[in-house]
Backbone as JSON, one array per atom type, in Angstrom:
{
  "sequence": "XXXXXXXXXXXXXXXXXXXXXXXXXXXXXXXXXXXXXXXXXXXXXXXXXXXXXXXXXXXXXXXXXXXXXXXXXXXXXXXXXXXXXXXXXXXXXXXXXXXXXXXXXXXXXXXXXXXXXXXXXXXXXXXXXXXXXXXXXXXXXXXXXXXXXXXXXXXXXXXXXXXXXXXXXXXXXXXXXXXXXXXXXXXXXXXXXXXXXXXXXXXXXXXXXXX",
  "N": [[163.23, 83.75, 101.96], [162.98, 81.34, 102.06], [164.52, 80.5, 103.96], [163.29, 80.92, 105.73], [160.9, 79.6, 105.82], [162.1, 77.04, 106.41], [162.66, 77.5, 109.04], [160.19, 77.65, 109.9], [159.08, 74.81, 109.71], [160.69, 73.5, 111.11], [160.64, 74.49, 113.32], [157.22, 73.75, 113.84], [157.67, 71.1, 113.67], [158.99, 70.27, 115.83], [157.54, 70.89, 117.63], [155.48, 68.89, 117.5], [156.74, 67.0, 118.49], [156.67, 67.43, 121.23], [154.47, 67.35, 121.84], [154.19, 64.66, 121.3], [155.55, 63.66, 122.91], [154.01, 64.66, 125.94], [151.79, 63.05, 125.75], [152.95, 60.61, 126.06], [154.13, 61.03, 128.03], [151.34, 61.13, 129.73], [150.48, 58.45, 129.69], [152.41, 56.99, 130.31], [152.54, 57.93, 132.71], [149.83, 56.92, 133.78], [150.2, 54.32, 133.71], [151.79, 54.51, 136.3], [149.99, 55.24, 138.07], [148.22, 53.22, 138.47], [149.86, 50.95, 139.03], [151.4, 52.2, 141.7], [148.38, 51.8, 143.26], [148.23, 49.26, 143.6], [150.18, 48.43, 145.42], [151.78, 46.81, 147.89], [151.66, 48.76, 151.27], [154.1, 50.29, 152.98], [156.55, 49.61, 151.11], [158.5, 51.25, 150.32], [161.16, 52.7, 151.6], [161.92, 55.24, 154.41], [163.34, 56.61, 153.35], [163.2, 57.13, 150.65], [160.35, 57.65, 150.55], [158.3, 60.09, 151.29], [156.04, 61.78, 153.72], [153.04, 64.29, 155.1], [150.53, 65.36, 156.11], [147.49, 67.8, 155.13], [144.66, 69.97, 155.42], [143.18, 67.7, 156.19], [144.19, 66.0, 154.35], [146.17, 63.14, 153.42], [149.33, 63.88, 151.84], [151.93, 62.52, 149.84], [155.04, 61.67, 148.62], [156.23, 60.1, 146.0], [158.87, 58.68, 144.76], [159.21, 61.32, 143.39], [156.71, 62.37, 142.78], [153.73, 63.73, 144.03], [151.09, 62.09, 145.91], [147.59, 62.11, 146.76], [144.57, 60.81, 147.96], [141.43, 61.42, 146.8], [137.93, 61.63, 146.62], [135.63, 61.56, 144.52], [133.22, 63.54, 143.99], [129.87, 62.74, 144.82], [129.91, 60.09, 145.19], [131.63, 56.97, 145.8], [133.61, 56.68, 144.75], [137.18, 56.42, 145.2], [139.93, 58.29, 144.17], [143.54, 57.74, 143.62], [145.8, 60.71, 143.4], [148.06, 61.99, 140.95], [150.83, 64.94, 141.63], [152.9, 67.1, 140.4], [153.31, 69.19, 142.32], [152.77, 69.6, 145.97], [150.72, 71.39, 148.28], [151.86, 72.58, 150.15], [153.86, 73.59, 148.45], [152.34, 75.71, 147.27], [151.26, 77.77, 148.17], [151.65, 80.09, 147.77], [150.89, 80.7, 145.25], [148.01, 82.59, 143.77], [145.1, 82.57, 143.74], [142.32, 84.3, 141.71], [139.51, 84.96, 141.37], [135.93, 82.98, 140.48], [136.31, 80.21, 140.35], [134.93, 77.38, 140.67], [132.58, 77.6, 139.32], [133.07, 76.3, 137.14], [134.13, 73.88, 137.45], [132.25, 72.01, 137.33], [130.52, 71.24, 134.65], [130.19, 69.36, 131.84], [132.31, 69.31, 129.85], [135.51, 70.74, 129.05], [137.7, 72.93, 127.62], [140.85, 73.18, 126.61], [143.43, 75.51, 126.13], [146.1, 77.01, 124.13], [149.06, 78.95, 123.42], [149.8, 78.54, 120.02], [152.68, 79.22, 119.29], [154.08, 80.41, 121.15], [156.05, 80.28, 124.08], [158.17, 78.07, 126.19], [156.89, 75.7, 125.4], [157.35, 73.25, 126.01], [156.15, 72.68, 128.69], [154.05, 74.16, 128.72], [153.04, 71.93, 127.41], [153.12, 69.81, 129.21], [151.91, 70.49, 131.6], [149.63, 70.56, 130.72], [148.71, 68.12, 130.33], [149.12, 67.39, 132.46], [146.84, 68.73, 133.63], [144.73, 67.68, 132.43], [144.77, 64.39, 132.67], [143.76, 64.4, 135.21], [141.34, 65.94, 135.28], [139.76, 64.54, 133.63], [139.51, 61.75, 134.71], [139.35, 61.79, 138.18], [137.3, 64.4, 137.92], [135.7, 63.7, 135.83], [135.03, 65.25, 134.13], [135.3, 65.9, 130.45], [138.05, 66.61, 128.66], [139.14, 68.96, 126.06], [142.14, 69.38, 123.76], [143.03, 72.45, 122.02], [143.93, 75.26, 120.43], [144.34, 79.02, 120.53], [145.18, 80.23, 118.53], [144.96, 79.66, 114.58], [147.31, 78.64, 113.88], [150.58, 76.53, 112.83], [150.86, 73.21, 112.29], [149.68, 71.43, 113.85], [147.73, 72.59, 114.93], [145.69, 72.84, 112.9], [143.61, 71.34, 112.97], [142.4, 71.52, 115.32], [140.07, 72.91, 117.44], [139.57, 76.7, 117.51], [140.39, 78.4, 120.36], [140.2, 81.36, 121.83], [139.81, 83.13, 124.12], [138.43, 85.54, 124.18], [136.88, 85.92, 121.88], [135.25, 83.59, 121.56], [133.77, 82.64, 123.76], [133.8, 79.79, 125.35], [133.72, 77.76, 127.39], [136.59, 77.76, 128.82], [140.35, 76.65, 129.8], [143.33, 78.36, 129.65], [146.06, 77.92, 129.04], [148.81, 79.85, 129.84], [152.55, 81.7, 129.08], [153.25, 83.34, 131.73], [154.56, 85.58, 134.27], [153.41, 86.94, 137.0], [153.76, 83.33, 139.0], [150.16, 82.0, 138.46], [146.41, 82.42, 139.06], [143.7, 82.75, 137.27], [140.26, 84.25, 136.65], [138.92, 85.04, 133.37], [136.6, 86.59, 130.92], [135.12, 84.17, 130.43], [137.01, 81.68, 131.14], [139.38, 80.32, 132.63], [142.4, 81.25, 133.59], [145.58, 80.21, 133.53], [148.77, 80.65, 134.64], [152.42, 80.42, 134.08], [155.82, 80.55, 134.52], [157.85, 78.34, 133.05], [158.7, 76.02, 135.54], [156.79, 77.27, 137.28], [154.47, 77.7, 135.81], [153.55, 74.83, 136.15], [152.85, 74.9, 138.64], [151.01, 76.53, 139.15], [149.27, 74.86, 137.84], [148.99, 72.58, 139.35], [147.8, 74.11, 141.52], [145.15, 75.05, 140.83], [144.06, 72.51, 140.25], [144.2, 71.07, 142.87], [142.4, 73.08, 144.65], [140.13, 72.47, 142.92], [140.12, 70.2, 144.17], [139.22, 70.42, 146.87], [141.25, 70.8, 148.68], [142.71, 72.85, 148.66], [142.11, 76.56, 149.3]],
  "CA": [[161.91, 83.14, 102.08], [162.86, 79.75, 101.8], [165.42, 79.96, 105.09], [162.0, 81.29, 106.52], [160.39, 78.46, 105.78], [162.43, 75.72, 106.72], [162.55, 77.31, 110.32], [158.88, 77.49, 110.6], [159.14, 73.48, 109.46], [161.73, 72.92, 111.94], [159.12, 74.59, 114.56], [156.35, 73.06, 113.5], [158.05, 69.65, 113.96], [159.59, 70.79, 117.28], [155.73, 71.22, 118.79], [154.36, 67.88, 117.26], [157.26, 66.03, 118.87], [156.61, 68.17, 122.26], [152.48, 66.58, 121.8], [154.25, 63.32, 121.46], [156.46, 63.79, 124.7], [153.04, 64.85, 126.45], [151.27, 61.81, 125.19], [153.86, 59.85, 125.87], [154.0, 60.96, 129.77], [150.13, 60.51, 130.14], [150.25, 56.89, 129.18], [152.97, 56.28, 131.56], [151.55, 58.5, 134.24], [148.76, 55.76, 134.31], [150.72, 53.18, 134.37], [152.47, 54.68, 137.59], [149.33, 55.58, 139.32], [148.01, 51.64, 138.62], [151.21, 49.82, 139.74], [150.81, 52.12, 143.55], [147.31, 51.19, 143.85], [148.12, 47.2, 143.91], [151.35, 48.05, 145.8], [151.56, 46.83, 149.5], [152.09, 49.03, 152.43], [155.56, 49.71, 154.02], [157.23, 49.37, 150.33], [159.01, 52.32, 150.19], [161.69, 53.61, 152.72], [161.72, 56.44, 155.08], [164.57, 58.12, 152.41], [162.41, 56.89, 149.35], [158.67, 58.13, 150.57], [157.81, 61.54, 152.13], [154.48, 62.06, 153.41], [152.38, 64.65, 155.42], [149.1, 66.0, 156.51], [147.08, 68.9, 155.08], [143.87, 70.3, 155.47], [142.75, 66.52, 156.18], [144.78, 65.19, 153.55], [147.62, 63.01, 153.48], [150.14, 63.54, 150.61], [153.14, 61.13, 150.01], [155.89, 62.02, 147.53], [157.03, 58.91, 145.63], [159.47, 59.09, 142.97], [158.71, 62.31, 142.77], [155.46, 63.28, 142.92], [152.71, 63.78, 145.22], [149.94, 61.46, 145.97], [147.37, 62.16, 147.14], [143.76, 60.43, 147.8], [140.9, 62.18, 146.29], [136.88, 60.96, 146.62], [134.43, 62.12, 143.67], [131.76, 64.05, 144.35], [128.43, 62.41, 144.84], [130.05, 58.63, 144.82], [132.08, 56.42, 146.41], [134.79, 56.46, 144.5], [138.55, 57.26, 145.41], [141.11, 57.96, 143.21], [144.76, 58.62, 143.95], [145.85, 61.1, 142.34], [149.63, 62.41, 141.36], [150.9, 66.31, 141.1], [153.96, 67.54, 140.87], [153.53, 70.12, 144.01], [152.01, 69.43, 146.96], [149.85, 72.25, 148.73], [153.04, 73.44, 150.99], [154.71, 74.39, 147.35], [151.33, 76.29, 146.29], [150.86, 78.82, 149.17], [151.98, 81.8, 147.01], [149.84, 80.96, 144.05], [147.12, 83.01, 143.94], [143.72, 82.49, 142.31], [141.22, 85.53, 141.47], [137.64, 84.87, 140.97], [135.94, 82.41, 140.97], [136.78, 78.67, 139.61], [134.67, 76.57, 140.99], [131.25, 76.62, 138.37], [134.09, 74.88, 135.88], [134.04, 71.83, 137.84], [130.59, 71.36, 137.18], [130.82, 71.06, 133.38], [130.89, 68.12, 130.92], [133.72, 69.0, 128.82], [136.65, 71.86, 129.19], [138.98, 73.17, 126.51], [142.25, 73.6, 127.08], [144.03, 76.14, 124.92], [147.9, 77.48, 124.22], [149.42, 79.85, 122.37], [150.91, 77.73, 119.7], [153.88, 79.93, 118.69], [154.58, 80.9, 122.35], [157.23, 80.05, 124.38], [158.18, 76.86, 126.71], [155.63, 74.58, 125.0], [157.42, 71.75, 126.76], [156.1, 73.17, 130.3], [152.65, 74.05, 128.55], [152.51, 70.28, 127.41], [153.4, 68.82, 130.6], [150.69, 70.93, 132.09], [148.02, 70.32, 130.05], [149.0, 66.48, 130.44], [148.61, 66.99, 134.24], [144.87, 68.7, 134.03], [143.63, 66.36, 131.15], [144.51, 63.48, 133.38], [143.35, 64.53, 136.49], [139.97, 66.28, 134.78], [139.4, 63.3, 133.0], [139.46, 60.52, 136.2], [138.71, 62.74, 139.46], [136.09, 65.61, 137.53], [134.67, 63.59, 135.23], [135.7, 66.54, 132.84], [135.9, 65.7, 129.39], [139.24, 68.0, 128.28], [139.49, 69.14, 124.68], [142.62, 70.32, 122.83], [142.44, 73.82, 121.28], [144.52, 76.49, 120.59], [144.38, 80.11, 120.32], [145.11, 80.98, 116.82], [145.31, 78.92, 113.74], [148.93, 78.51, 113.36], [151.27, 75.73, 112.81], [150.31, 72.2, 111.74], [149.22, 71.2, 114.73], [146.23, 73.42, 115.72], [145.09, 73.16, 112.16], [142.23, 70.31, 112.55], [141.98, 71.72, 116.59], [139.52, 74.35, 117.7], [140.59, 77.86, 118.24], [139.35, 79.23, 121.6], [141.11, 82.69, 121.91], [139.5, 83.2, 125.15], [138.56, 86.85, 123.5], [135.52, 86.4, 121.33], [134.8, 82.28, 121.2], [132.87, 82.58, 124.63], [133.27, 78.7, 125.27], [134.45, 77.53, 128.87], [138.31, 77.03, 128.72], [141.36, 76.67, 130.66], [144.27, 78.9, 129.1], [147.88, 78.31, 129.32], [150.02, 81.18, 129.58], [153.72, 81.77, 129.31], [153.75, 84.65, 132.15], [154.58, 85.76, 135.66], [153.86, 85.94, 138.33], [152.3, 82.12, 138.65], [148.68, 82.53, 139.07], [145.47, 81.39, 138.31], [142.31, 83.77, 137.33], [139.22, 84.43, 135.64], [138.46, 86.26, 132.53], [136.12, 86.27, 129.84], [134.77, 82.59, 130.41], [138.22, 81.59, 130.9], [140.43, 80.38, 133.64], [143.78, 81.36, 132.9], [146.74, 79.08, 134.32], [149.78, 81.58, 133.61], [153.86, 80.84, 135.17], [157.08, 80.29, 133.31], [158.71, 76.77, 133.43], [158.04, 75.06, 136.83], [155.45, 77.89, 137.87], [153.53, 76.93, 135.41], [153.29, 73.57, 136.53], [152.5, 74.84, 140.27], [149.89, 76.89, 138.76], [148.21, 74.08, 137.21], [147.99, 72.3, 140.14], [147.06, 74.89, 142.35], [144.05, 74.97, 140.61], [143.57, 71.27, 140.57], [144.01, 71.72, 145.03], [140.9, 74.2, 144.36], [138.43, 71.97, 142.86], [139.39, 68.98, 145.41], [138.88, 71.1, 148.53], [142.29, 70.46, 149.44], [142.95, 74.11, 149.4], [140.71, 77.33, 149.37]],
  "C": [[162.04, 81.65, 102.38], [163.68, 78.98, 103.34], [163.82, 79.81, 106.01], [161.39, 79.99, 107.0], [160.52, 76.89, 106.14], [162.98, 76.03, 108.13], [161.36, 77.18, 110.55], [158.53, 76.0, 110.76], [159.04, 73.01, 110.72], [160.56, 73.32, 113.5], [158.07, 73.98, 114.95], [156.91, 71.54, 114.22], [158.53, 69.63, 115.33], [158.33, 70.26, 118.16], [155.42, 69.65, 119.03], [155.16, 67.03, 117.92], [156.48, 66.39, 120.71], [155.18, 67.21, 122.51], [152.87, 65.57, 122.44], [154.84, 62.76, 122.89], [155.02, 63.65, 125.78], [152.4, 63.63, 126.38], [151.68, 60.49, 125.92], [153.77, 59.69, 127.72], [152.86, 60.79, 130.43], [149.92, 59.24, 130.36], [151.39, 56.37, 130.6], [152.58, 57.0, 133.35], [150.29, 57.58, 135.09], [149.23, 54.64, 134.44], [151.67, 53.03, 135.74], [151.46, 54.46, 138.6], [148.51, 54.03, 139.7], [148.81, 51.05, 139.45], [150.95, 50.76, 141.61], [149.89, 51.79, 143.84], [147.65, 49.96, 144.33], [149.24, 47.15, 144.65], [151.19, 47.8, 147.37], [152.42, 47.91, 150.31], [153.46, 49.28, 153.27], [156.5, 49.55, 152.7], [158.46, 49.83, 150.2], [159.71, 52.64, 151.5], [161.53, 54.69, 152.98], [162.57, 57.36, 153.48], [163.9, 57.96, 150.8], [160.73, 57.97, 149.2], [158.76, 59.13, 151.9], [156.23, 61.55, 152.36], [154.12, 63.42, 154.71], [151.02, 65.01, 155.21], [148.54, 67.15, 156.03], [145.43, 69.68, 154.73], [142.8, 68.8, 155.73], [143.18, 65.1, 155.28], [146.23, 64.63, 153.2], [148.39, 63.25, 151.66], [151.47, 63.16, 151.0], [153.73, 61.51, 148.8], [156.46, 60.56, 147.21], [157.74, 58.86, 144.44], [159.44, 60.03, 142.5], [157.65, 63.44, 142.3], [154.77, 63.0, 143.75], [151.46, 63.4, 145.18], [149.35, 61.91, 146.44], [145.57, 61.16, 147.2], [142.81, 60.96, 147.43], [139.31, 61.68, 145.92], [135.72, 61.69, 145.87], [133.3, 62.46, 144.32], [130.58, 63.13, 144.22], [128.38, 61.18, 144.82], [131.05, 58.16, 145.78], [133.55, 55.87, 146.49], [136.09, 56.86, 144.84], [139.24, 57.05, 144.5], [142.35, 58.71, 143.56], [145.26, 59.02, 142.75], [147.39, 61.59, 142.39], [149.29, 63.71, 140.91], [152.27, 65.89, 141.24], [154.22, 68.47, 141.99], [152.53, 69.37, 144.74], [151.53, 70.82, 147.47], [150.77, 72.9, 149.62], [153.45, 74.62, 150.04], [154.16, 75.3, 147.25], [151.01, 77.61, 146.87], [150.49, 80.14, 148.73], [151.62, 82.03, 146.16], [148.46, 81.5, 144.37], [145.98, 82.55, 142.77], [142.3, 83.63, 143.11], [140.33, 84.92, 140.94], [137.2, 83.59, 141.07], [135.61, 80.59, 140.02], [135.88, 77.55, 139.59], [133.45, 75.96, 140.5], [132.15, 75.5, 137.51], [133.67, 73.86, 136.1], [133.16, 71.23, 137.44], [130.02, 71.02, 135.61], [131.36, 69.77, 132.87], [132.07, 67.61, 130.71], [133.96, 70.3, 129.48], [137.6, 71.95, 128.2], [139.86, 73.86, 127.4], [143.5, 74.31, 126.04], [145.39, 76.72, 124.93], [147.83, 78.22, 123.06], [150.28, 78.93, 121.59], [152.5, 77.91, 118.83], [154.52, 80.2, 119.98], [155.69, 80.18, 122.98], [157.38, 78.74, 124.94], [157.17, 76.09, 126.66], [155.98, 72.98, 125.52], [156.46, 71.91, 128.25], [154.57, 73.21, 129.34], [152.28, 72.79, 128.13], [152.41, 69.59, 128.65], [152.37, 69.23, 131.59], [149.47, 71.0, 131.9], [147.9, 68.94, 129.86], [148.12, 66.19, 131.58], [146.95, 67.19, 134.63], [144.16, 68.0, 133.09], [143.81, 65.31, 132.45], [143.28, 63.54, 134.17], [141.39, 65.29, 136.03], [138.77, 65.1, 134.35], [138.93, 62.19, 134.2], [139.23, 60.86, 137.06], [137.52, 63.63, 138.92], [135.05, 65.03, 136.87], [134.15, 64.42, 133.95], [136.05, 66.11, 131.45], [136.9, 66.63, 128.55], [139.49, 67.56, 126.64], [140.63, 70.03, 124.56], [142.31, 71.36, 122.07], [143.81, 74.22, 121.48], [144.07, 78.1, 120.42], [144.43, 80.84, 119.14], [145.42, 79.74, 115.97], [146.32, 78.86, 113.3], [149.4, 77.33, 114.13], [150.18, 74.66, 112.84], [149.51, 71.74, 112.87], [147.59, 71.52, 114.88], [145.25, 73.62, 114.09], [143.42, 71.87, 111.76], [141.83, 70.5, 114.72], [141.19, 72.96, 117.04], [140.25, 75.3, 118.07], [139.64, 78.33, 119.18], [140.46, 79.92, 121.91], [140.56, 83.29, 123.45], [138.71, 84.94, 125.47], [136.98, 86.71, 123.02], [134.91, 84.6, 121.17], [133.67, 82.14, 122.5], [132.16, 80.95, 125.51], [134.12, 78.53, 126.55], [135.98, 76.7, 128.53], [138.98, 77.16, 129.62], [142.7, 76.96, 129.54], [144.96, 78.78, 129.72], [148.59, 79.34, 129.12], [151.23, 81.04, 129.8], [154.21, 82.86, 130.38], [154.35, 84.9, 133.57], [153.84, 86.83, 136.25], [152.71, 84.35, 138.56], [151.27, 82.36, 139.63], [147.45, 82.15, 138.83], [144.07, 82.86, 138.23], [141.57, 83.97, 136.14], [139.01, 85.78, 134.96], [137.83, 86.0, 131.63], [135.51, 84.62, 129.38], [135.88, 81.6, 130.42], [138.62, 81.0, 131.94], [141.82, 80.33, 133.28], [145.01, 80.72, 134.0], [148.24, 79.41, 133.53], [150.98, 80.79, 134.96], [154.5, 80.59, 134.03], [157.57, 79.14, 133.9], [157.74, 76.17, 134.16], [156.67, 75.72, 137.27], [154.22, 77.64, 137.25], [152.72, 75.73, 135.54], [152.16, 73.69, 138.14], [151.26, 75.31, 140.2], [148.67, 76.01, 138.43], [147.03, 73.23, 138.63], [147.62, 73.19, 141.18], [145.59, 74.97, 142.18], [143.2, 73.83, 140.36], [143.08, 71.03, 142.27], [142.67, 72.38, 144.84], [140.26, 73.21, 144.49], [138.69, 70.74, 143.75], [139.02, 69.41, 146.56], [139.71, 70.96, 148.97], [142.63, 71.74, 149.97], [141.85, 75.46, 149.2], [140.88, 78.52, 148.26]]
}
């Protein structure tokens, strides 16, 4: 009982560092996407910066990820925004039904299984659509989980995506990466990286980048 217990600890503490990692990459995620705004023109070499064209939109890989420009609905605003894929990567992600009342919503919960598996990959993905919800949607994104387990999720709503009936965006640990609606839900399932591609695939969606 007691070994029991001092792995569930060790788990427990595992996650909350995993938060802090997440946390941790938001904060500097904004301080990346600041510093290119004010950066001049021409900075970056050919073997440093990648860019093309797609569906009207340029994206530019810098350091690693993919810029792109991105102009709020109903305003004037632009905001560049980063992914980790670009819309080449995304081709093979599919999304079922249909996504696109979400956008139109206040707030959005964002929920995980918090016993489940690569919770580094479901942090880093629920990093990427909080940002980007938050500053392009206008989306206010709430933490949640799925069941009341581990320290964590114990002062965070549970939206089980089952009987809570509240507009969320579920992380899944599954394959094949994918994106689709169920039960008031949009579910944002891959393993590891797919997960990631998943996420933004469904970010591509609500800018009109892809269809």
């Amino acid at each position: 009982m007691e070994k029991r217990q001092k792995k569930e600890e060790k788990q427990e503490e595992l996650q909350s560092r995993y938060f802090m990692y997440a946390i941790l990459f938001v904060v500097i995620l904004i301080a990346v996407i600041l510093s290119f705004r004010h950066m001049p023109t021409g900075m970056f070499s050919k073997e440093e910066k990648q860019s093309y064209s797609y569906n009207g939109f340029v994206f530019t890989n810098i350091t690693g990820l993919w810029f792109t420009e991105i102009q709020k609905a109903g305003t004037n605003k632009v905001f560049r925004v980063p992914l980790h894929y670009g819309p080449r990567e995304l081709q093979n992600v599919t999304i079922n039904g249909d996504v696109v009342p979400f956008q139109n919503l206040s707030e959005l919960y964002i929920t995980f299984d918090p016993v489940g598996e690569d919770f580094s990959y479901i942090a880093l993905a629920a990093s990427e659509l909080s940002i980007n919800l938050a500053q392009t949607l206008g989306i206010t994104p709430i933490a949640a989980c799925t069941k009341n387990e581990t320290q964590i999720c114990y002062d965070r709503p549970i939206i089980d995506c089952e009987s809570s009936g509240l507009p969320a965006i579920c992380l899944r640990h599954a394959e094949p990466a994918m994106v689709y609606v169920e039960n008031n839900c949009i579910f944002v399932q891959g393993q590891e990286r797919n997960l990631m591609k998943a996420a933004d695939r469904l970010l591509l969606k609500w800018f009109s980048v892809m269809q």
